Amino acid sequence: AFLQARFAALAAEPARRLLAVHTHAQQVIVTPSGRRLMNPYLGPVEDRLRGTRLEPIVLDRRTRRADADAMSRIAGPESARILPYDAILLEEVLPKPEQQEAEDRVVAALRALAVPVSVAGIDLGPSLAASVADGQAGAFALMHLTIERCTNVLRALHPAGVLVADEYHRQDWMEAAGRAGVPIAAIQHGTINRHHRGYIHRSRPEHLHLVDRTYVFGGWEHDRLVGDSVYREDEVVVAGSPRLVVDRPVASDRDAVRRELKVRDGHRMIVLSGTWGEIYRRFHYPVVLARLFDRPLPNVHLVVKLHPMEADEGPYRAVIEGVAVARGFAPPPISVVQQVDLYRLLRAADAHLGIHSTVLTEAVFVGTPNLLASGIEGGDLLDYVPSGVALPVTDGAGLLAALDAAAAGAITDEARTAFIAHHYEPGAADERIASDLLAWLPAG
């Protein structure tokens, strides 16, 4: 009843609003007014649009009726414009037999693929085809249901537009927006590199769905979409990063953060950024960490910053401490954190250690020296090392040497300034995006 009443009230608004679809875990941001849990990219733009004709309605994929704590956070009148994701279930949508029949044909065709995949003399092709087919089973029909549900929500709320992030994983909302005739925009999520499967496409067939407008952080990213991919010039707006708008450094924070993490005086603090990607957690990170922590690292304290989507501590501590036990030395002190302000954490660190993470770019902006694990194909996604904003490291000796080099100024202010100029448009990104949305989206 609570959900139905809130949805009905929002649907009854005469003005066409902005529907912001949140799909990521909220992050801790420390602001002058206190600690906030927010989406660091959509949130600042929503703040800027409050009180305008595009007063945002937030549909939060991470808030579900089954989660009592999450529901309690949106129960008050101050959260009256937030809907749990269960709003897409208010109108019943039933599976259609033809959708299941289509899925069966797709799965059978995948399973029948006979493309050889030879690895060390063994043909893994049939196993790969079977694995892909198994993964597809059930997904095809479910996606049809989800698209119909999203379409129904859009037709009921009649928004002026939809705003998302990570849009390449939001094919459901992109398809639904097209069916409902609602413009859809996206704010860049993470980094855009020359090989990003969500952004870089060789051709633009009819079935490739892109959002109507993509707000990117900088000119480099614009050139990737318009020059290396298939986006049109009018589909890409260089806006800057909204995350930077809510970054308010405090001079005394460095010592405070280190005390909170129990980093001893005289110890060098390294922040390791984690990832939620299964392939990287199972293979890349364990291999790289075993190499980098292959010997004693005196006076080093490692802080593992978990990705907001990680549900456990991951492989980080287990691998590092396991190598130390196997080789007979003491591992460095390790702290594992997740719900912290990332920028505040980076400013307290002597270096950031990146393996596969967008935090490499954010560390450049904050001014924290980057150490980039080398030896993994595709690790240097944005040319951090050639740009002079990261030092490559391959083992423990190289890690210690890079720490010394970073402290001596091996990463120069000139290199950092040049990198930021390529990847971050200066100015208030929230204001720029909000103004563009107000000018672009229909008022009637």
Coordinates of C-alpha atoms in Angstrom, one line a residue:
A1 CA 0.0 0.0 0.0
F2 CA 2.9 2.4 0.8
L3 CA 4.6 1.7 -2.5
Q4 CA 1.3 2.0 -4.5
A5 CA 0.4 5.3 -2.8
R6 CA 3.9 6.8 -3.4
F7 CA 3.9 5.7 -7.1
A8 CA 0.4 7.0 -7.6
A9 CA 1.4 10.4 -6.2
L10 CA 4.4 10.7 -8.4
A11 CA 2.5 9.5 -11.5
A12 CA -0.2 12.2 -10.8
E13 CA 2.2 15.1 -11.0
P14 CA 1.2 17.3 -14.0
A15 CA 4.8 18.3 -14.9
R16 CA 7.0 15.9 -16.8
R17 CA 9.9 15.1 -14.4
L18 CA 13.3 13.4 -14.7
L19 CA 13.5 9.7 -13.8
A20 CA 16.9 8.9 -12.4
V21 CA 17.5 5.1 -12.3
H22 CA 20.1 4.1 -9.7
T23 CA 21.7 0.8 -10.2
H24 CA 24.9 1.0 -8.1
A25 CA 25.6 0.8 -4.4
Q26 CA 25.7 4.2 -2.8
Q27 CA 29.1 5.6 -1.7
V28 CA 30.2 7.5 1.3
I29 CA 31.0 11.2 0.5
V30 CA 32.2 13.5 3.2
T31 CA 30.8 17.0 2.6
P32 CA 31.1 20.2 4.6
S33 CA 27.6 19.5 6.0
G34 CA 28.5 16.0 7.1
R35 CA 28.7 12.4 5.8
R36 CA 26.4 11.4 3.0
L37 CA 25.5 8.2 1.3
M38 CA 24.9 9.0 -2.3
N39 CA 25.4 8.0 -5.9
P40 CA 28.5 10.2 -6.6
Y41 CA 27.7 10.7 -10.3
L42 CA 23.9 11.0 -10.5
G43 CA 23.4 12.5 -7.0
P44 CA 25.1 15.9 -7.6
V45 CA 23.0 16.4 -10.8
E46 CA 19.8 15.5 -8.9
D47 CA 20.7 18.0 -6.2
R48 CA 21.1 20.7 -8.9
L49 CA 17.7 19.9 -10.5
R50 CA 15.7 20.0 -7.3
G51 CA 13.1 22.8 -7.5
T52 CA 13.2 22.9 -11.3
R53 CA 10.6 21.5 -13.7
L54 CA 12.8 18.3 -13.9
E55 CA 12.4 17.7 -10.1
P56 CA 14.0 14.2 -10.0
I57 CA 12.2 10.9 -9.3
V58 CA 14.7 8.3 -8.2
L59 CA 14.1 4.6 -8.9
D60 CA 16.7 2.8 -6.8
R61 CA 17.6 -0.7 -7.9
R62 CA 19.4 -1.4 -4.6
T63 CA 16.3 -0.7 -2.5
R64 CA 13.9 -3.6 -2.4
R65 CA 10.8 -4.3 -0.3
A66 CA 12.4 -7.4 1.2
D67 CA 15.2 -5.2 2.7
A68 CA 13.6 -3.7 5.8
D69 CA 16.6 -1.4 6.5
A70 CA 16.6 0.0 3.0
M71 CA 12.8 0.6 3.0
S72 CA 13.1 2.4 6.4
R73 CA 15.6 4.8 4.9
I74 CA 13.0 5.9 2.3
A75 CA 9.9 5.9 4.5
G76 CA 10.0 9.5 5.6
P77 CA 8.5 12.5 3.7
E78 CA 12.1 13.8 2.9
S79 CA 12.4 10.7 0.7
A80 CA 9.0 11.0 -1.0
R81 CA 10.6 11.1 -4.4
I82 CA 12.5 7.8 -4.1
L83 CA 10.9 4.5 -5.3
P84 CA 12.2 1.1 -4.5
Y85 CA 12.9 -1.0 -7.6
D86 CA 9.8 -3.1 -6.9
A87 CA 7.9 -0.3 -8.5
I88 CA 8.4 -2.1 -11.8
L89 CA 6.4 -5.0 -10.4
L90 CA 3.3 -3.1 -9.5
E91 CA 1.6 -3.9 -12.8
E92 CA 1.5 -7.6 -13.5
V93 CA 3.3 -8.8 -16.6
L94 CA 3.0 -12.4 -17.7
P95 CA 5.5 -14.4 -19.8
K96 CA 4.5 -14.9 -23.4
P97 CA 4.9 -18.4 -25.0
E98 CA 6.5 -16.9 -28.1
Q99 CA 9.3 -15.4 -25.9
Q100 CA 10.1 -18.8 -24.4
E101 CA 10.1 -20.4 -27.9
A102 CA 12.5 -17.7 -29.1
E103 CA 14.8 -18.3 -26.2
D104 CA 14.7 -22.1 -26.8
R105 CA 15.8 -21.4 -30.4
V106 CA 18.6 -19.1 -29.3
V107 CA 19.9 -21.6 -26.7
A108 CA 19.8 -24.5 -29.2
A109 CA 21.7 -22.5 -31.8
L110 CA 24.4 -21.5 -29.2
R111 CA 24.8 -25.1 -28.0
A112 CA 25.2 -26.3 -31.6
L113 CA 28.1 -23.9 -32.4
A114 CA 31.0 -25.8 -33.8
V115 CA 33.8 -23.2 -33.7
P116 CA 37.1 -24.8 -32.6
V117 CA 38.9 -23.0 -29.7
S118 CA 42.2 -24.8 -29.4
V119 CA 44.2 -24.3 -26.1
A120 CA 47.3 -26.4 -25.6
G121 CA 46.0 -28.9 -28.1
I122 CA 42.6 -29.3 -26.5
D123 CA 39.4 -28.1 -28.3
L124 CA 37.5 -26.1 -25.7
G125 CA 34.9 -25.0 -28.3
P126 CA 32.1 -27.4 -27.4
S127 CA 32.5 -26.7 -23.7
L128 CA 32.5 -22.9 -24.3
A129 CA 29.4 -23.1 -26.5
A130 CA 27.6 -25.2 -23.8
S131 CA 28.6 -22.7 -21.1
V132 CA 27.3 -19.7 -23.1
A133 CA 24.1 -21.6 -23.8
D134 CA 23.6 -22.5 -20.2
G135 CA 24.2 -18.9 -19.2
Q136 CA 21.6 -17.7 -21.7
A137 CA 18.9 -20.1 -20.6
G138 CA 16.3 -18.1 -18.7
A139 CA 17.9 -14.8 -19.4
F140 CA 16.2 -14.1 -22.7
A141 CA 12.6 -14.4 -21.5
L142 CA 13.4 -12.6 -18.3
M143 CA 14.8 -9.7 -20.2
H144 CA 11.6 -9.5 -22.2
L145 CA 9.6 -9.3 -19.0
T146 CA 11.9 -6.7 -17.5
I147 CA 11.6 -4.5 -20.6
E148 CA 7.8 -4.7 -20.5
R149 CA 7.8 -3.7 -16.8
C150 CA 10.2 -0.8 -17.3
T151 CA 8.1 0.4 -20.3
N152 CA 4.9 0.3 -18.1
V153 CA 6.7 2.4 -15.4
L154 CA 7.7 5.0 -18.0
R155 CA 4.2 5.2 -19.4
A156 CA 2.7 5.6 -16.0
L157 CA 5.2 8.3 -14.7
H158 CA 5.4 10.0 -18.2
P159 CA 8.9 11.5 -17.4
A160 CA 10.5 14.1 -19.6
G161 CA 13.6 11.9 -19.7
V162 CA 15.5 9.1 -18.0
L163 CA 19.0 9.5 -16.6
V164 CA 21.3 6.5 -15.9
A165 CA 24.9 5.6 -15.5
D166 CA 26.5 2.4 -16.6
E167 CA 24.1 2.5 -19.5
Y168 CA 25.7 -0.4 -21.5
H169 CA 24.4 -2.7 -18.8
R170 CA 21.0 -1.1 -18.9
Q171 CA 19.7 -2.4 -22.1
D172 CA 16.4 -3.0 -20.4
W173 CA 15.9 0.7 -19.8
M174 CA 17.3 1.8 -23.1
E175 CA 14.8 -0.5 -24.9
A176 CA 11.9 0.6 -22.7
A177 CA 12.7 4.3 -23.3
G178 CA 12.6 3.7 -27.0
R179 CA 9.2 1.9 -26.8
A180 CA 7.7 4.6 -24.5
G181 CA 9.1 7.5 -26.6
V182 CA 11.1 8.9 -23.7
P183 CA 14.6 10.4 -24.3
I184 CA 17.3 8.7 -22.2
A185 CA 20.7 10.2 -21.2
A186 CA 23.7 8.7 -19.4
I187 CA 26.6 10.0 -17.3
Q188 CA 29.9 8.3 -18.0
H189 CA 30.6 5.5 -15.6
G190 CA 34.2 4.6 -14.7
T191 CA 36.7 5.1 -17.4
I192 CA 36.3 4.9 -21.2
N193 CA 39.2 3.3 -22.9
R194 CA 40.0 2.3 -26.5
H195 CA 38.7 -1.3 -26.0
H196 CA 35.7 -0.7 -23.7
R197 CA 33.1 -3.2 -24.9
G198 CA 30.3 -1.0 -23.6
Y199 CA 31.3 2.1 -25.5
I200 CA 33.5 1.2 -28.4
H201 CA 31.7 -0.3 -31.4
R202 CA 33.0 -1.1 -34.9
S203 CA 29.6 -0.5 -36.6
R204 CA 26.1 0.7 -35.7
P205 CA 23.5 -1.8 -36.8
E206 CA 19.8 -1.2 -36.1
H207 CA 19.8 -3.5 -33.0
L208 CA 22.7 -1.6 -31.3
H209 CA 20.9 0.7 -28.8
L210 CA 22.7 3.8 -27.6
V211 CA 21.4 6.5 -25.3
D212 CA 20.3 9.7 -26.8
R213 CA 22.9 11.8 -25.0
T214 CA 26.1 10.7 -23.1
Y215 CA 27.8 13.1 -20.7
V216 CA 31.5 12.3 -20.6
F217 CA 34.2 13.6 -18.2
G218 CA 36.7 15.1 -20.7
G219 CA 37.8 15.7 -24.2
W220 CA 39.8 12.4 -24.4
E221 CA 36.6 10.4 -23.7
H222 CA 34.7 12.4 -26.3
D223 CA 37.2 11.6 -28.9
R224 CA 36.9 7.9 -28.1
L225 CA 33.2 7.9 -28.6
V226 CA 33.0 10.1 -31.6
G227 CA 36.3 9.1 -33.2
D228 CA 36.9 5.5 -32.3
S229 CA 33.3 4.4 -31.9
V230 CA 30.0 5.1 -33.7
Y231 CA 28.5 8.0 -31.6
R232 CA 27.4 11.1 -33.4
E233 CA 28.7 14.5 -32.4
D234 CA 25.3 15.6 -31.1
E235 CA 25.1 12.5 -28.9
V236 CA 28.1 13.3 -26.7
V237 CA 28.5 16.3 -24.3
V238 CA 31.8 17.0 -22.5
A239 CA 30.6 17.8 -19.1
G240 CA 33.2 17.0 -16.5
S241 CA 32.8 14.6 -13.5
P242 CA 30.0 15.3 -11.1
R243 CA 32.0 13.4 -8.4
L244 CA 34.5 16.2 -8.3
V245 CA 31.7 18.7 -7.4
V246 CA 31.2 17.1 -3.9
D247 CA 35.0 16.7 -3.2
R248 CA 35.9 19.0 -0.4
P249 CA 39.4 18.3 0.9
V250 CA 40.1 19.0 4.6
A251 CA 43.8 19.7 5.5
S252 CA 43.7 17.8 8.8
D253 CA 42.1 14.7 7.3
R254 CA 45.4 12.9 6.4
D255 CA 46.5 12.4 10.0
A256 CA 42.9 11.6 11.1
V257 CA 42.4 8.9 8.4
R258 CA 45.7 7.3 9.3
R259 CA 44.8 7.2 13.0
E260 CA 41.4 5.7 12.1
L261 CA 43.2 2.9 10.2
K262 CA 45.9 2.5 12.9
V263 CA 48.7 3.2 10.5
R264 CA 51.9 3.6 12.6
D265 CA 54.0 6.7 12.5
G266 CA 56.7 6.3 9.9
H267 CA 54.8 3.6 7.9
R268 CA 54.0 4.3 4.3
M269 CA 50.3 3.7 3.6
I270 CA 49.4 2.1 0.2
V271 CA 45.8 2.0 -0.9
L272 CA 45.0 -1.0 -3.1
S273 CA 41.7 -0.6 -5.1
G274 CA 39.7 -3.8 -5.4
T275 CA 37.1 -4.9 -8.0
W276 CA 33.9 -6.9 -8.1
G277 CA 34.7 -8.5 -11.5
E278 CA 34.8 -12.3 -11.0
I279 CA 37.5 -13.0 -13.6
Y280 CA 39.8 -10.4 -12.0
R281 CA 39.2 -11.6 -8.5
R282 CA 39.7 -15.2 -9.4
F283 CA 42.7 -14.9 -11.6
H284 CA 44.3 -11.5 -12.2
Y285 CA 44.5 -10.1 -8.6
P286 CA 45.8 -13.3 -7.0
V287 CA 48.6 -13.7 -9.6
V288 CA 49.6 -10.0 -9.4
L289 CA 49.4 -9.8 -5.6
A290 CA 51.6 -12.9 -5.2
R291 CA 54.3 -11.2 -7.3
L292 CA 54.1 -7.8 -5.6
F293 CA 54.1 -9.1 -2.0
D294 CA 56.8 -11.8 -2.5
R295 CA 59.1 -10.5 0.2
P296 CA 59.0 -8.4 3.4
L297 CA 57.8 -4.9 2.9
P298 CA 59.2 -3.0 6.0
N299 CA 57.3 0.0 7.3
V300 CA 54.4 -0.5 4.8
H301 CA 50.8 -0.6 5.7
L302 CA 48.3 -1.8 3.1
V303 CA 44.7 -0.5 3.0
V304 CA 42.4 -2.5 0.7
K305 CA 39.6 -0.3 -0.6
L306 CA 36.9 -2.7 -1.6
H307 CA 34.7 -1.8 -4.6
P308 CA 31.2 -0.7 -3.5
M309 CA 29.8 -3.9 -5.2
E310 CA 32.0 -6.4 -3.4
A311 CA 30.0 -8.5 -1.0
D312 CA 33.0 -9.9 1.0
E313 CA 36.7 -9.3 1.6
G314 CA 37.8 -10.9 -1.6
P315 CA 41.1 -12.6 -2.2
Y316 CA 43.4 -9.7 -1.2
R317 CA 44.3 -10.5 2.4
A318 CA 44.3 -14.3 1.9
V319 CA 46.7 -14.2 -1.0
I320 CA 49.1 -11.7 0.6
E321 CA 49.2 -13.5 4.0
G322 CA 49.3 -16.9 2.3
V323 CA 52.5 -15.9 0.3
A324 CA 54.1 -14.6 3.5
V325 CA 53.4 -17.9 5.4
A326 CA 54.7 -20.0 2.4
R327 CA 57.9 -18.0 2.2
G328 CA 58.5 -17.6 6.0
F329 CA 58.2 -13.8 6.5
A330 CA 55.7 -11.5 8.2
P331 CA 53.1 -9.9 5.9
P332 CA 52.6 -6.1 6.1
P333 CA 49.7 -4.8 8.3
I334 CA 46.5 -4.9 6.3
S335 CA 43.3 -3.0 6.7
V336 CA 40.2 -3.7 4.6
V337 CA 37.6 -0.9 4.2
Q338 CA 34.6 -0.2 2.0
Q339 CA 32.3 2.5 3.4
V340 CA 34.7 5.4 3.3
D341 CA 35.1 8.5 1.2
L342 CA 37.5 7.3 -1.5
Y343 CA 39.1 10.8 -2.1
R344 CA 39.6 11.3 1.6
L345 CA 41.3 7.9 1.8
L346 CA 43.5 8.6 -1.2
R347 CA 44.7 11.9 0.2
A348 CA 45.9 10.1 3.3
A349 CA 47.9 7.6 1.3
D350 CA 51.5 7.7 0.2
A351 CA 50.6 5.8 -3.0
H352 CA 47.7 4.0 -4.7
L353 CA 48.3 0.5 -6.1
G354 CA 46.1 -0.2 -9.2
I355 CA 45.6 -3.5 -10.9
H356 CA 42.3 -3.0 -12.7
S357 CA 40.4 0.0 -11.4
T358 CA 39.0 3.4 -12.3
V359 CA 40.6 4.6 -9.1
L360 CA 43.9 5.1 -11.0
T361 CA 42.3 8.1 -12.8
E362 CA 40.8 9.5 -9.6
A363 CA 44.2 9.2 -7.8
V364 CA 45.7 11.4 -10.4
F365 CA 43.1 14.1 -9.7
V366 CA 43.6 13.8 -6.0
G367 CA 47.4 14.0 -6.3
T368 CA 48.2 10.5 -4.9
P369 CA 51.1 8.8 -6.7
N370 CA 50.0 5.7 -8.8
L371 CA 51.8 2.4 -8.8
L372 CA 50.5 0.3 -11.7
A373 CA 50.9 -3.5 -11.6
S374 CA 52.5 -4.5 -14.9
G375 CA 52.5 -7.9 -16.5
I376 CA 48.7 -8.2 -17.0
E377 CA 47.6 -7.6 -20.6
G378 CA 45.4 -4.5 -20.9
G379 CA 46.2 -3.2 -17.4
D380 CA 47.2 0.3 -18.5
L381 CA 43.9 1.2 -20.0
L382 CA 44.4 5.0 -20.2
D383 CA 48.2 5.1 -20.9
Y384 CA 48.9 6.0 -17.3
V385 CA 52.6 5.0 -17.5
P386 CA 53.4 6.7 -20.9
S387 CA 51.6 9.8 -19.6
G388 CA 53.9 9.9 -16.6
V389 CA 51.1 9.6 -14.0
A390 CA 51.9 6.0 -12.8
L391 CA 55.0 4.0 -12.1
P392 CA 55.0 0.3 -13.3
V393 CA 55.8 -2.3 -10.7
T394 CA 56.3 -6.1 -11.2
D395 CA 57.5 -7.5 -7.8
G396 CA 58.2 -6.5 -4.2
A397 CA 61.5 -5.0 -5.0
G398 CA 60.0 -2.8 -7.7
L399 CA 57.2 -1.8 -5.3
L400 CA 59.6 -0.5 -2.7
A401 CA 61.7 1.2 -5.3
A402 CA 58.6 2.9 -6.8
L403 CA 57.5 4.1 -3.4
D404 CA 60.9 5.8 -3.0
A405 CA 60.7 7.2 -6.5
A406 CA 57.2 8.6 -5.9
A407 CA 58.3 10.2 -2.7
A408 CA 61.2 11.8 -4.6
G409 CA 58.8 13.4 -7.2
A410 CA 59.1 10.9 -10.0
I411 CA 55.4 11.7 -10.9
T412 CA 55.6 15.4 -11.8
D413 CA 52.9 18.1 -11.4
E414 CA 53.3 18.8 -15.1
A415 CA 52.4 15.2 -16.1
R416 CA 49.5 15.2 -13.7
T417 CA 48.2 18.6 -14.9
A418 CA 48.4 17.4 -18.6
F419 CA 46.5 14.2 -17.8
I420 CA 43.8 16.0 -15.9
A421 CA 43.3 18.4 -18.8
H422 CA 42.7 15.5 -21.1
H423 CA 40.3 13.6 -18.9
Y424 CA 38.5 16.2 -16.7
E425 CA 36.6 19.2 -18.1
P426 CA 37.1 22.0 -15.6
G427 CA 34.1 23.7 -13.9
A428 CA 30.9 22.5 -12.2
A429 CA 29.8 19.4 -14.0
D430 CA 26.5 19.2 -12.1
E431 CA 25.5 22.6 -13.2
R432 CA 26.6 21.9 -16.8
I433 CA 24.6 18.7 -17.0
A434 CA 21.6 20.0 -15.3
S435 CA 21.5 23.1 -17.6
D436 CA 21.8 20.9 -20.7
L437 CA 19.0 18.6 -19.5
L438 CA 16.7 21.5 -18.9
A439 CA 17.4 22.9 -22.3
W440 CA 17.2 19.6 -24.1
L441 CA 14.3 17.6 -22.5
P442 CA 10.7 18.6 -23.5
A443 CA 8.8 20.8 -21.1
G444 CA 5.2 19.8 -22.2

